[in-house]
mmCIF file of N, CA and C in Angstrom:
data_model
loop_
_atom_site.group_PDB
_atom_site.id
_atom_site.type_symbol
_atom_site.label_atom_id
_atom_site.label_comp_id
_atom_site.label_asym_id
_atom_site.label_seq_id
_atom_site.Cartn_x
_atom_site.Cartn_y
_atom_site.Cartn_z
ATOM 1 N N UNK A 2 86.473 115.070 80.238
ATOM 2 C CA UNK A 2 85.912 114.959 81.572
ATOM 3 C C UNK A 2 86.841 114.107 82.423
ATOM 4 N N UNK A 3 87.114 114.582 83.611
ATOM 5 C CA UNK A 3 87.928 113.850 84.582
ATOM 6 C C UNK A 3 87.083 113.616 85.824
ATOM 7 N N UNK A 4 86.917 112.346 86.180
ATOM 8 C CA UNK A 4 86.188 112.007 87.400
ATOM 9 C C UNK A 4 87.196 111.715 88.497
ATOM 10 N N UNK A 5 86.895 112.185 89.708
ATOM 11 C CA UNK A 5 87.738 111.916 90.875
ATOM 12 C C UNK A 5 86.883 111.252 91.951
ATOM 13 N N UNK A 6 87.275 110.045 92.326
ATOM 14 C CA UNK A 6 86.543 109.266 93.318
ATOM 15 C C UNK A 6 87.481 108.966 94.484
ATOM 16 N N UNK A 7 87.033 109.247 95.692
ATOM 17 C CA UNK A 7 87.886 109.015 96.865
ATOM 18 C C UNK A 7 87.505 107.723 97.578
ATOM 19 N N UNK A 8 88.550 107.030 98.025
ATOM 20 C CA UNK A 8 88.386 105.773 98.757
ATOM 21 C C UNK A 8 89.335 105.786 99.939
ATOM 22 N N UNK A 9 88.817 105.504 101.121
ATOM 23 C CA UNK A 9 89.658 105.397 102.319
ATOM 24 C C UNK A 9 90.074 103.942 102.487
ATOM 25 N N UNK A 10 91.363 103.721 102.722
ATOM 26 C CA UNK A 10 91.883 102.371 102.884
ATOM 27 C C UNK A 10 91.419 101.816 104.224
ATOM 28 N N UNK A 11 90.755 100.680 104.166
ATOM 29 C CA UNK A 11 90.229 99.982 105.347
ATOM 30 C C UNK A 11 91.074 98.741 105.632
ATOM 31 N N UNK A 12 90.875 98.169 106.788
ATOM 32 C CA UNK A 12 91.631 96.986 107.186
ATOM 33 C C UNK A 12 91.477 95.816 106.241
ATOM 34 N N UNK A 13 90.296 95.635 105.691
ATOM 35 C CA UNK A 13 90.078 94.495 104.804
ATOM 36 C C UNK A 13 90.724 94.672 103.428
ATOM 37 N N UNK A 14 91.280 95.854 103.145
ATOM 38 C CA UNK A 14 92.006 96.076 101.903
ATOM 39 C C UNK A 14 93.465 95.618 102.004
ATOM 40 N N UNK A 15 93.919 95.337 103.223
ATOM 41 C CA UNK A 15 95.339 95.061 103.465
ATOM 42 C C UNK A 15 95.684 93.590 103.298
ATOM 43 N N UNK A 16 96.943 93.346 102.959
ATOM 44 C CA UNK A 16 97.435 91.974 102.851
ATOM 45 C C UNK A 16 98.339 91.649 104.045
ATOM 46 N N UNK A 17 99.007 90.522 103.970
ATOM 47 C CA UNK A 17 99.887 90.050 105.032
ATOM 48 C C UNK A 17 100.964 91.064 105.398
ATOM 49 N N UNK A 18 101.374 91.887 104.420
ATOM 50 C CA UNK A 18 102.443 92.861 104.636
ATOM 51 C C UNK A 18 101.909 94.213 105.125
ATOM 52 N N UNK A 19 100.607 94.272 105.398
ATOM 53 C CA UNK A 19 99.941 95.452 105.953
ATOM 54 C C UNK A 19 99.910 96.651 105.007
ATOM 55 N N UNK A 20 99.945 96.388 103.711
ATOM 56 C CA UNK A 20 99.660 97.435 102.738
ATOM 57 C C UNK A 20 98.584 96.914 101.791
ATOM 58 N N UNK A 21 98.025 97.803 100.970
ATOM 59 C CA UNK A 21 96.914 97.421 100.102
ATOM 60 C C UNK A 21 97.365 96.309 99.153
ATOM 61 N N UNK A 22 96.572 95.253 99.131
ATOM 62 C CA UNK A 22 96.836 94.123 98.237
ATOM 63 C C UNK A 22 96.647 94.577 96.797
ATOM 64 N N UNK A 23 97.517 94.112 95.895
ATOM 65 C CA UNK A 23 97.458 94.579 94.508
ATOM 66 C C UNK A 23 96.115 94.302 93.838
ATOM 67 N N UNK A 24 95.435 93.234 94.200
ATOM 68 C CA UNK A 24 94.130 92.941 93.603
ATOM 69 C C UNK A 24 93.082 93.975 94.014
ATOM 70 N N UNK A 25 93.247 94.577 95.173
ATOM 71 C CA UNK A 25 92.288 95.605 95.625
ATOM 72 C C UNK A 25 92.322 96.843 94.740
ATOM 73 N N UNK A 26 93.489 97.133 94.171
ATOM 74 C CA UNK A 26 93.561 98.303 93.297
ATOM 75 C C UNK A 26 92.646 98.146 92.084
ATOM 76 N N UNK A 27 92.483 96.918 91.609
ATOM 77 C CA UNK A 27 91.547 96.680 90.506
ATOM 78 C C UNK A 27 90.124 97.024 90.937
ATOM 79 N N UNK A 28 89.780 96.691 92.174
ATOM 80 C CA UNK A 28 88.451 97.039 92.695
ATOM 81 C C UNK A 28 88.308 98.550 92.848
ATOM 82 N N UNK A 29 89.352 99.212 93.326
ATOM 83 C CA UNK A 29 89.307 100.666 93.470
ATOM 84 C C UNK A 29 89.105 101.328 92.102
ATOM 85 N N UNK A 30 89.818 100.812 91.094
ATOM 86 C CA UNK A 30 89.675 101.381 89.756
ATOM 87 C C UNK A 30 88.284 101.111 89.181
ATOM 88 N N UNK A 31 87.738 99.941 89.458
ATOM 89 C CA UNK A 31 86.387 99.661 88.980
ATOM 90 C C UNK A 31 85.383 100.622 89.610
ATOM 91 N N UNK A 32 85.541 100.903 90.891
ATOM 92 C CA UNK A 32 84.675 101.890 91.553
ATOM 93 C C UNK A 32 84.816 103.248 90.868
ATOM 94 N N UNK A 33 86.052 103.616 90.526
ATOM 95 C CA UNK A 33 86.286 104.878 89.820
ATOM 96 C C UNK A 33 85.624 104.912 88.458
ATOM 97 N N UNK A 34 85.663 103.782 87.745
ATOM 98 C CA UNK A 34 85.016 103.735 86.425
ATOM 99 C C UNK A 34 83.505 103.867 86.547
ATOM 100 N N UNK A 35 82.892 103.181 87.525
ATOM 101 C CA UNK A 35 81.440 103.299 87.693
ATOM 102 C C UNK A 35 81.048 104.729 88.055
ATOM 103 N N UNK A 36 81.842 105.381 88.893
ATOM 104 C CA UNK A 36 81.560 106.784 89.239
ATOM 105 C C UNK A 36 81.690 107.661 87.989
ATOM 106 N N UNK A 37 82.695 107.372 87.166
ATOM 107 C CA UNK A 37 82.860 108.099 85.905
ATOM 108 C C UNK A 37 81.621 107.934 85.028
ATOM 109 N N UNK A 38 81.158 106.675 84.868
ATOM 110 C CA UNK A 38 79.985 106.420 84.026
ATOM 111 C C UNK A 38 78.739 107.093 84.572
ATOM 112 N N UNK A 39 78.607 107.162 85.902
ATOM 113 C CA UNK A 39 77.466 107.864 86.503
ATOM 114 C C UNK A 39 77.409 109.308 86.033
ATOM 115 N N UNK A 40 78.575 109.932 85.866
ATOM 116 C CA UNK A 40 78.629 111.324 85.407
ATOM 117 C C UNK A 40 78.572 111.436 83.885
ATOM 118 N N UNK A 41 79.209 110.504 83.197
ATOM 119 C CA UNK A 41 79.368 110.607 81.747
ATOM 120 C C UNK A 41 78.070 110.363 80.988
ATOM 121 N N UNK A 42 77.313 109.371 81.425
ATOM 122 C CA UNK A 42 76.074 109.024 80.745
ATOM 123 C C UNK A 42 74.915 109.768 81.382
ATOM 124 N N UNK A 43 73.937 110.163 80.550
ATOM 125 C CA UNK A 43 72.793 110.928 81.026
ATOM 126 C C UNK A 43 71.906 110.129 81.977
ATOM 127 N N UNK A 44 71.794 108.836 81.744
ATOM 128 C CA UNK A 44 70.959 107.992 82.599
ATOM 129 C C UNK A 44 71.422 106.553 82.462
ATOM 130 N N UNK A 45 70.680 105.645 83.014
ATOM 131 C CA UNK A 45 71.031 104.237 82.889
ATOM 132 C C UNK A 45 70.535 103.635 81.577
ATOM 133 N N UNK A 46 70.074 104.477 80.655
ATOM 134 C CA UNK A 46 69.608 103.974 79.360
ATOM 135 C C UNK A 46 70.686 103.164 78.646
ATOM 136 N N UNK A 47 71.922 103.546 78.819
ATOM 137 C CA UNK A 47 73.008 102.841 78.128
ATOM 138 C C UNK A 47 73.091 101.387 78.548
ATOM 139 N N UNK A 48 72.638 101.064 79.763
ATOM 140 C CA UNK A 48 72.642 99.675 80.218
ATOM 141 C C UNK A 48 71.500 98.884 79.581
ATOM 142 N N UNK A 49 70.471 99.562 79.069
ATOM 143 C CA UNK A 49 69.327 98.895 78.476
ATOM 144 C C UNK A 49 69.505 98.644 76.979
ATOM 145 N N UNK A 50 70.549 99.222 76.393
ATOM 146 C CA UNK A 50 70.782 99.054 74.957
ATOM 147 C C UNK A 50 71.273 97.641 74.665
ATOM 148 N N UNK A 51 71.392 97.353 73.401
ATOM 149 C CA UNK A 51 71.908 96.061 72.954
ATOM 150 C C UNK A 51 73.421 95.965 73.155
ATOM 151 N N UNK A 52 74.049 97.029 73.637
ATOM 152 C CA UNK A 52 75.499 97.087 73.714
ATOM 153 C C UNK A 52 76.019 96.799 75.116
ATOM 154 N N UNK A 53 77.186 96.164 75.165
ATOM 155 C CA UNK A 53 77.919 95.989 76.420
ATOM 156 C C UNK A 53 79.349 96.444 76.172
ATOM 157 N N UNK A 54 80.051 96.757 77.246
ATOM 158 C CA UNK A 54 81.388 97.334 77.143
ATOM 159 C C UNK A 54 82.369 96.516 77.999
ATOM 160 N N UNK A 55 82.725 95.311 77.593
ATOM 161 C CA UNK A 55 83.635 94.519 78.420
ATOM 162 C C UNK A 55 85.062 95.075 78.401
ATOM 163 N N UNK A 56 85.700 94.981 79.548
ATOM 164 C CA UNK A 56 87.122 95.316 79.643
ATOM 165 C C UNK A 56 87.895 94.179 78.985
ATOM 166 N N UNK A 57 88.779 94.522 78.057
ATOM 167 C CA UNK A 57 89.560 93.498 77.365
ATOM 168 C C UNK A 57 91.045 93.566 77.701
ATOM 169 N N UNK A 58 91.478 94.669 78.321
ATOM 170 C CA UNK A 58 92.883 94.785 78.685
ATOM 171 C C UNK A 58 93.041 95.800 79.804
ATOM 172 N N UNK A 59 93.869 95.456 80.780
ATOM 173 C CA UNK A 59 94.285 96.407 81.813
ATOM 174 C C UNK A 59 95.799 96.321 81.917
ATOM 175 N N UNK A 60 96.446 97.456 81.690
ATOM 176 C CA UNK A 60 97.887 97.551 81.847
ATOM 177 C C UNK A 60 98.121 98.417 83.077
ATOM 178 N N UNK A 61 98.649 97.830 84.145
ATOM 179 C CA UNK A 61 98.734 98.512 85.430
ATOM 180 C C UNK A 61 100.181 98.580 85.910
ATOM 181 N N UNK A 62 100.549 99.735 86.437
ATOM 182 C CA UNK A 62 101.870 99.942 87.013
ATOM 183 C C UNK A 62 101.715 100.375 88.462
ATOM 184 N N UNK A 63 102.322 99.617 89.354
ATOM 185 C CA UNK A 63 102.289 99.931 90.779
ATOM 186 C C UNK A 63 103.485 100.825 91.089
ATOM 187 N N UNK A 64 103.218 102.010 91.627
ATOM 188 C CA UNK A 64 104.262 103.008 91.841
ATOM 189 C C UNK A 64 104.700 103.127 93.297
ATOM 190 N N UNK A 65 103.725 103.095 94.215
ATOM 191 C CA UNK A 65 104.045 103.194 95.638
ATOM 192 C C UNK A 65 102.945 102.504 96.426
ATOM 193 N N UNK A 66 103.214 102.221 97.672
ATOM 194 C CA UNK A 66 102.224 101.481 98.459
ATOM 195 C C UNK A 66 101.230 102.421 99.135
ATOM 196 N N UNK A 67 100.092 101.861 99.447
ATOM 197 C CA UNK A 67 99.087 102.565 100.249
ATOM 198 C C UNK A 67 98.854 101.730 101.498
ATOM 199 N N UNK A 68 98.542 102.418 102.591
ATOM 200 C CA UNK A 68 98.426 101.763 103.887
ATOM 201 C C UNK A 68 97.107 102.103 104.570
ATOM 202 N N UNK A 69 96.858 101.414 105.651
ATOM 203 C CA UNK A 69 95.635 101.608 106.430
ATOM 204 C C UNK A 69 95.427 103.092 106.738
ATOM 205 N N UNK A 70 94.213 103.561 106.465
ATOM 206 C CA UNK A 70 93.838 104.935 106.777
ATOM 207 C C UNK A 70 94.141 105.937 105.683
ATOM 208 N N UNK A 71 94.936 105.549 104.678
ATOM 209 C CA UNK A 71 95.243 106.485 103.598
ATOM 210 C C UNK A 71 93.964 106.841 102.842
ATOM 211 N N UNK A 72 93.900 108.072 102.383
ATOM 212 C CA UNK A 72 92.801 108.514 101.534
ATOM 213 C C UNK A 72 93.321 108.541 100.102
ATOM 214 N N UNK A 73 92.711 107.750 99.253
ATOM 215 C CA UNK A 73 93.138 107.630 97.865
ATOM 216 C C UNK A 73 92.122 108.289 96.950
ATOM 217 N N UNK A 74 92.613 108.837 95.860
ATOM 218 C CA UNK A 74 91.747 109.427 94.847
ATOM 219 C C UNK A 74 91.978 108.695 93.535
ATOM 220 N N UNK A 75 90.909 108.141 92.989
ATOM 221 C CA UNK A 75 90.969 107.455 91.701
ATOM 222 C C UNK A 75 90.552 108.464 90.635
ATOM 223 N N UNK A 76 91.487 108.810 89.763
ATOM 224 C CA UNK A 76 91.230 109.767 88.689
ATOM 225 C C UNK A 76 91.025 108.988 87.398
ATOM 226 N N UNK A 77 89.904 109.248 86.734
ATOM 227 C CA UNK A 77 89.507 108.457 85.569
ATOM 228 C C UNK A 77 89.107 109.369 84.417
ATOM 229 N N UNK A 78 89.640 109.073 83.227
ATOM 230 C CA UNK A 78 89.230 109.805 82.030
ATOM 231 C C UNK A 78 89.563 108.999 80.785
ATOM 232 N N UNK A 79 88.846 109.301 79.701
ATOM 233 C CA UNK A 79 89.128 108.670 78.414
ATOM 234 C C UNK A 79 90.400 109.271 77.824
ATOM 235 N N UNK A 80 91.180 108.423 77.111
ATOM 236 C CA UNK A 80 92.397 108.920 76.475
ATOM 237 C C UNK A 80 92.476 108.613 74.991
ATOM 238 N N UNK A 81 91.829 107.536 74.549
ATOM 239 C CA UNK A 81 91.981 107.125 73.150
ATOM 240 C C UNK A 81 90.712 106.446 72.670
ATOM 241 N N UNK A 82 90.303 106.804 71.468
ATOM 242 C CA UNK A 82 89.096 106.233 70.869
ATOM 243 C C UNK A 82 89.478 105.518 69.589
ATOM 244 N N UNK A 83 89.112 104.241 69.502
ATOM 245 C CA UNK A 83 89.300 103.481 68.272
ATOM 246 C C UNK A 83 87.954 103.264 67.607
ATOM 247 N N UNK A 84 87.918 102.439 66.588
ATOM 248 C CA UNK A 84 86.668 102.149 65.907
ATOM 249 C C UNK A 84 85.739 101.319 66.801
ATOM 250 N N UNK A 85 86.307 100.325 67.481
ATOM 251 C CA UNK A 85 85.521 99.437 68.348
ATOM 252 C C UNK A 85 86.005 99.419 69.778
ATOM 253 N N UNK A 86 87.037 100.183 70.073
ATOM 254 C CA UNK A 86 87.587 100.178 71.430
ATOM 255 C C UNK A 86 87.797 101.597 71.935
ATOM 256 N N UNK A 87 87.833 101.716 73.242
ATOM 257 C CA UNK A 87 88.100 102.992 73.893
ATOM 258 C C UNK A 87 88.999 102.698 75.086
ATOM 259 N N UNK A 88 89.949 103.600 75.330
ATOM 260 C CA UNK A 88 90.898 103.413 76.425
ATOM 261 C C UNK A 88 90.738 104.532 77.447
ATOM 262 N N UNK A 89 90.785 104.149 78.705
ATOM 263 C CA UNK A 89 90.741 105.089 79.822
ATOM 264 C C UNK A 89 92.074 105.063 80.538
ATOM 265 N N UNK A 90 92.463 106.210 81.075
ATOM 266 C CA UNK A 90 93.610 106.292 81.969
ATOM 267 C C UNK A 90 93.038 106.401 83.379
ATOM 268 N N UNK A 91 93.582 105.588 84.276
ATOM 269 C CA UNK A 91 93.200 105.694 85.681
ATOM 270 C C UNK A 91 94.464 105.841 86.509
ATOM 271 N N UNK A 92 94.453 106.823 87.372
ATOM 272 C CA UNK A 92 95.570 107.084 88.263
ATOM 273 C C UNK A 92 95.023 107.108 89.677
ATOM 274 N N UNK A 93 95.678 106.378 90.570
ATOM 275 C CA UNK A 93 95.311 106.418 91.988
ATOM 276 C C UNK A 93 96.394 107.211 92.705
ATOM 277 N N UNK A 94 95.958 108.272 93.383
ATOM 278 C CA UNK A 94 96.877 109.175 94.067
ATOM 279 C C UNK A 94 96.576 109.151 95.564
ATOM 280 N N UNK A 95 97.626 109.132 96.369
ATOM 281 C CA UNK A 95 97.474 109.274 97.822
ATOM 282 C C UNK A 95 97.227 110.759 98.091
ATOM 283 N N UNK A 96 96.050 111.092 98.590
ATOM 284 C CA UNK A 96 95.651 112.487 98.775
ATOM 285 C C UNK A 96 96.565 113.198 99.771
ATOM 286 N N UNK A 97 96.983 112.500 100.828
ATOM 287 C CA UNK A 97 97.808 113.142 101.861
ATOM 288 C C UNK A 97 99.222 113.467 101.367
ATOM 289 N N UNK A 98 99.807 112.596 100.528
ATOM 290 C CA UNK A 98 101.204 112.770 100.113
ATOM 291 C C UNK A 98 101.363 113.226 98.670
ATOM 292 N N UNK A 99 100.299 113.162 97.885
ATOM 293 C CA UNK A 99 100.327 113.448 96.446
ATOM 294 C C UNK A 99 101.131 112.426 95.654
ATOM 295 N N UNK A 100 101.508 111.308 96.281
ATOM 296 C CA UNK A 100 102.234 110.250 95.583
ATOM 297 C C UNK A 100 101.295 109.499 94.650
ATOM 298 N N UNK A 101 101.785 109.177 93.465
ATOM 299 C CA UNK A 101 101.038 108.297 92.573
ATOM 300 C C UNK A 101 101.234 106.877 93.085
ATOM 301 N N UNK A 102 100.130 106.196 93.338
ATOM 302 C CA UNK A 102 100.159 104.834 93.858
ATOM 303 C C UNK A 102 100.073 103.840 92.705
ATOM 304 N N UNK A 103 99.156 104.093 91.774
ATOM 305 C CA UNK A 103 98.922 103.193 90.648
ATOM 306 C C UNK A 103 98.592 104.027 89.418
ATOM 307 N N UNK A 104 99.076 103.567 88.264
ATOM 308 C CA UNK A 104 98.649 104.106 86.975
ATOM 309 C C UNK A 104 98.216 102.930 86.113
ATOM 310 N N UNK A 105 97.134 103.115 85.383
ATOM 311 C CA UNK A 105 96.643 102.014 84.544
ATOM 312 C C UNK A 105 95.961 102.556 83.298
ATOM 313 N N UNK A 106 96.071 101.782 82.233
ATOM 314 C CA UNK A 106 95.299 102.004 81.019
ATOM 315 C C UNK A 106 94.317 100.850 80.907
ATOM 316 N N UNK A 107 93.044 101.185 80.740
ATOM 317 C CA UNK A 107 91.978 100.189 80.692
ATOM 318 C C UNK A 107 91.279 100.311 79.344
ATOM 319 N N UNK A 108 91.222 99.201 78.606
ATOM 320 C CA UNK A 108 90.626 99.212 77.275
ATOM 321 C C UNK A 108 89.334 98.404 77.268
ATOM 322 N N UNK A 109 88.307 99.007 76.680
ATOM 323 C CA UNK A 109 86.993 98.393 76.496
ATOM 324 C C UNK A 109 86.752 98.148 75.017
ATOM 325 N N UNK A 110 85.878 97.204 74.730
ATOM 326 C CA UNK A 110 85.415 96.978 73.359
ATOM 327 C C UNK A 110 83.894 97.083 73.368
ATOM 328 N N UNK A 111 83.355 97.662 72.305
ATOM 329 C CA UNK A 111 81.905 97.768 72.138
ATOM 330 C C UNK A 111 81.402 96.460 71.534
ATOM 331 N N UNK A 112 80.503 95.782 72.250
ATOM 332 C CA UNK A 112 80.002 94.478 71.812
ATOM 333 C C UNK A 112 78.469 94.523 71.731
ATOM 334 N N UNK A 113 77.956 93.989 70.636
ATOM 335 C CA UNK A 113 76.511 93.813 70.490
ATOM 336 C C UNK A 113 76.123 92.520 71.209
ATOM 337 N N UNK A 114 75.174 92.632 72.148
ATOM 338 C CA UNK A 114 74.713 91.424 72.844
ATOM 339 C C UNK A 114 74.034 90.470 71.863
ATOM 340 N N UNK A 115 73.255 90.999 70.929
ATOM 341 C CA UNK A 115 72.523 90.151 69.985
ATOM 342 C C UNK A 115 73.477 89.428 69.035
ATOM 343 N N UNK A 116 74.450 90.149 68.503
ATOM 344 C CA UNK A 116 75.383 89.551 67.547
ATOM 345 C C UNK A 116 76.520 88.792 68.238
ATOM 346 N N UNK A 117 76.709 89.085 69.533
ATOM 347 C CA UNK A 117 77.817 88.488 70.300
ATOM 348 C C UNK A 117 79.149 88.725 69.594
ATOM 349 N N UNK A 118 79.315 89.977 69.148
ATOM 350 C CA UNK A 118 80.526 90.346 68.423
ATOM 351 C C UNK A 118 80.827 91.828 68.645
ATOM 352 N N UNK A 119 82.100 92.169 68.505
ATOM 353 C CA UNK A 119 82.501 93.574 68.591
ATOM 354 C C UNK A 119 81.967 94.325 67.381
ATOM 355 N N UNK A 120 81.480 95.535 67.641
ATOM 356 C CA UNK A 120 80.931 96.378 66.581
ATOM 357 C C UNK A 120 81.483 97.791 66.748
ATOM 358 N N UNK A 121 81.410 98.612 65.696
ATOM 359 C CA UNK A 121 81.825 100.009 65.844
ATOM 360 C C UNK A 121 80.925 100.734 66.855
ATOM 361 N N UNK A 122 81.523 101.692 67.552
ATOM 362 C CA UNK A 122 80.749 102.482 68.503
ATOM 363 C C UNK A 122 79.692 103.304 67.773
ATOM 364 N N UNK A 123 78.525 103.478 68.393
ATOM 365 C CA UNK A 123 77.515 104.374 67.808
ATOM 366 C C UNK A 123 78.083 105.793 67.697
ATOM 367 N N UNK A 124 77.653 106.518 66.682
ATOM 368 C CA UNK A 124 78.181 107.863 66.427
ATOM 369 C C UNK A 124 78.007 108.801 67.609
ATOM 370 N N UNK A 125 76.854 108.758 68.292
ATOM 371 C CA UNK A 125 76.631 109.673 69.408
ATOM 372 C C UNK A 125 77.618 109.396 70.548
ATOM 373 N N UNK A 126 77.893 108.135 70.811
ATOM 374 C CA UNK A 126 78.859 107.782 71.853
ATOM 375 C C UNK A 126 80.262 108.230 71.436
ATOM 376 N N UNK A 127 80.620 107.950 70.187
ATOM 377 C CA UNK A 127 81.938 108.328 69.679
ATOM 378 C C UNK A 127 82.158 109.830 69.816
ATOM 379 N N UNK A 128 81.177 110.630 69.421
ATOM 380 C CA UNK A 128 81.301 112.081 69.505
ATOM 381 C C UNK A 128 81.464 112.544 70.949
ATOM 382 N N UNK A 129 80.718 111.944 71.849
ATOM 383 C CA UNK A 129 80.798 112.336 73.257
ATOM 384 C C UNK A 129 82.173 111.999 73.837
ATOM 385 N N UNK A 130 82.705 110.831 73.509
ATOM 386 C CA UNK A 130 84.035 110.447 73.984
ATOM 387 C C UNK A 130 85.099 111.373 73.396
ATOM 388 N N UNK A 131 85.011 111.646 72.104
ATOM 389 C CA UNK A 131 85.994 112.526 71.473
ATOM 390 C C UNK A 131 85.975 113.911 72.086
ATOM 391 N N UNK A 132 84.807 114.447 72.413
ATOM 392 C CA UNK A 132 84.712 115.737 73.107
ATOM 393 C C UNK A 132 85.342 115.666 74.498
ATOM 394 N N UNK A 133 85.107 114.554 75.178
ATOM 395 C CA UNK A 133 85.669 114.360 76.513
ATOM 396 C C UNK A 133 87.196 114.346 76.459
ATOM 397 N N UNK A 134 87.743 113.642 75.486
ATOM 398 C CA UNK A 134 89.201 113.573 75.325
ATOM 399 C C UNK A 134 89.761 114.967 74.986
ATOM 400 N N UNK A 135 89.109 115.661 74.077
ATOM 401 C CA UNK A 135 89.573 116.981 73.665
ATOM 402 C C UNK A 135 89.534 117.991 74.812
ATOM 403 N N UNK A 136 88.575 117.846 75.721
ATOM 404 C CA UNK A 136 88.429 118.801 76.825
ATOM 405 C C UNK A 136 89.593 118.735 77.813
ATOM 406 N N UNK A 137 90.343 117.636 77.788
ATOM 407 C CA UNK A 137 91.459 117.485 78.719
ATOM 408 C C UNK A 137 92.795 117.890 78.121
ATOM 409 N N UNK A 138 92.797 118.276 76.853
ATOM 410 C CA UNK A 138 94.064 118.651 76.202
ATOM 411 C C UNK A 138 94.344 120.110 76.336
#
């Protein structure tokens, strides 16, 4: 599954140099991840479980700048499944120019709130992620 979320660059996204501040891209990617989860999960039941999914690593590469008024598309999908971790690829593309603005790999860990420790992913979640990854190959 590939989610595509569009964001228009506003004035408050800009820095002193009049292009999108690098910290804003993290916010854009977070918006893309939440939109992905809205589609990926059947309901908000996953938020009521004993499990949480903290981000433990973001590896981000800035490729080109974005400016006021640009329309950006945040593309989000799973790429790798581990025993206790899952990695997503996020790409931000300038819709008008097709330029890649940002590429990032975001890694989550499955944590039990009760145990306060990383645990293996539940089988149903693992199967759904693996199907999602396979559908993009």
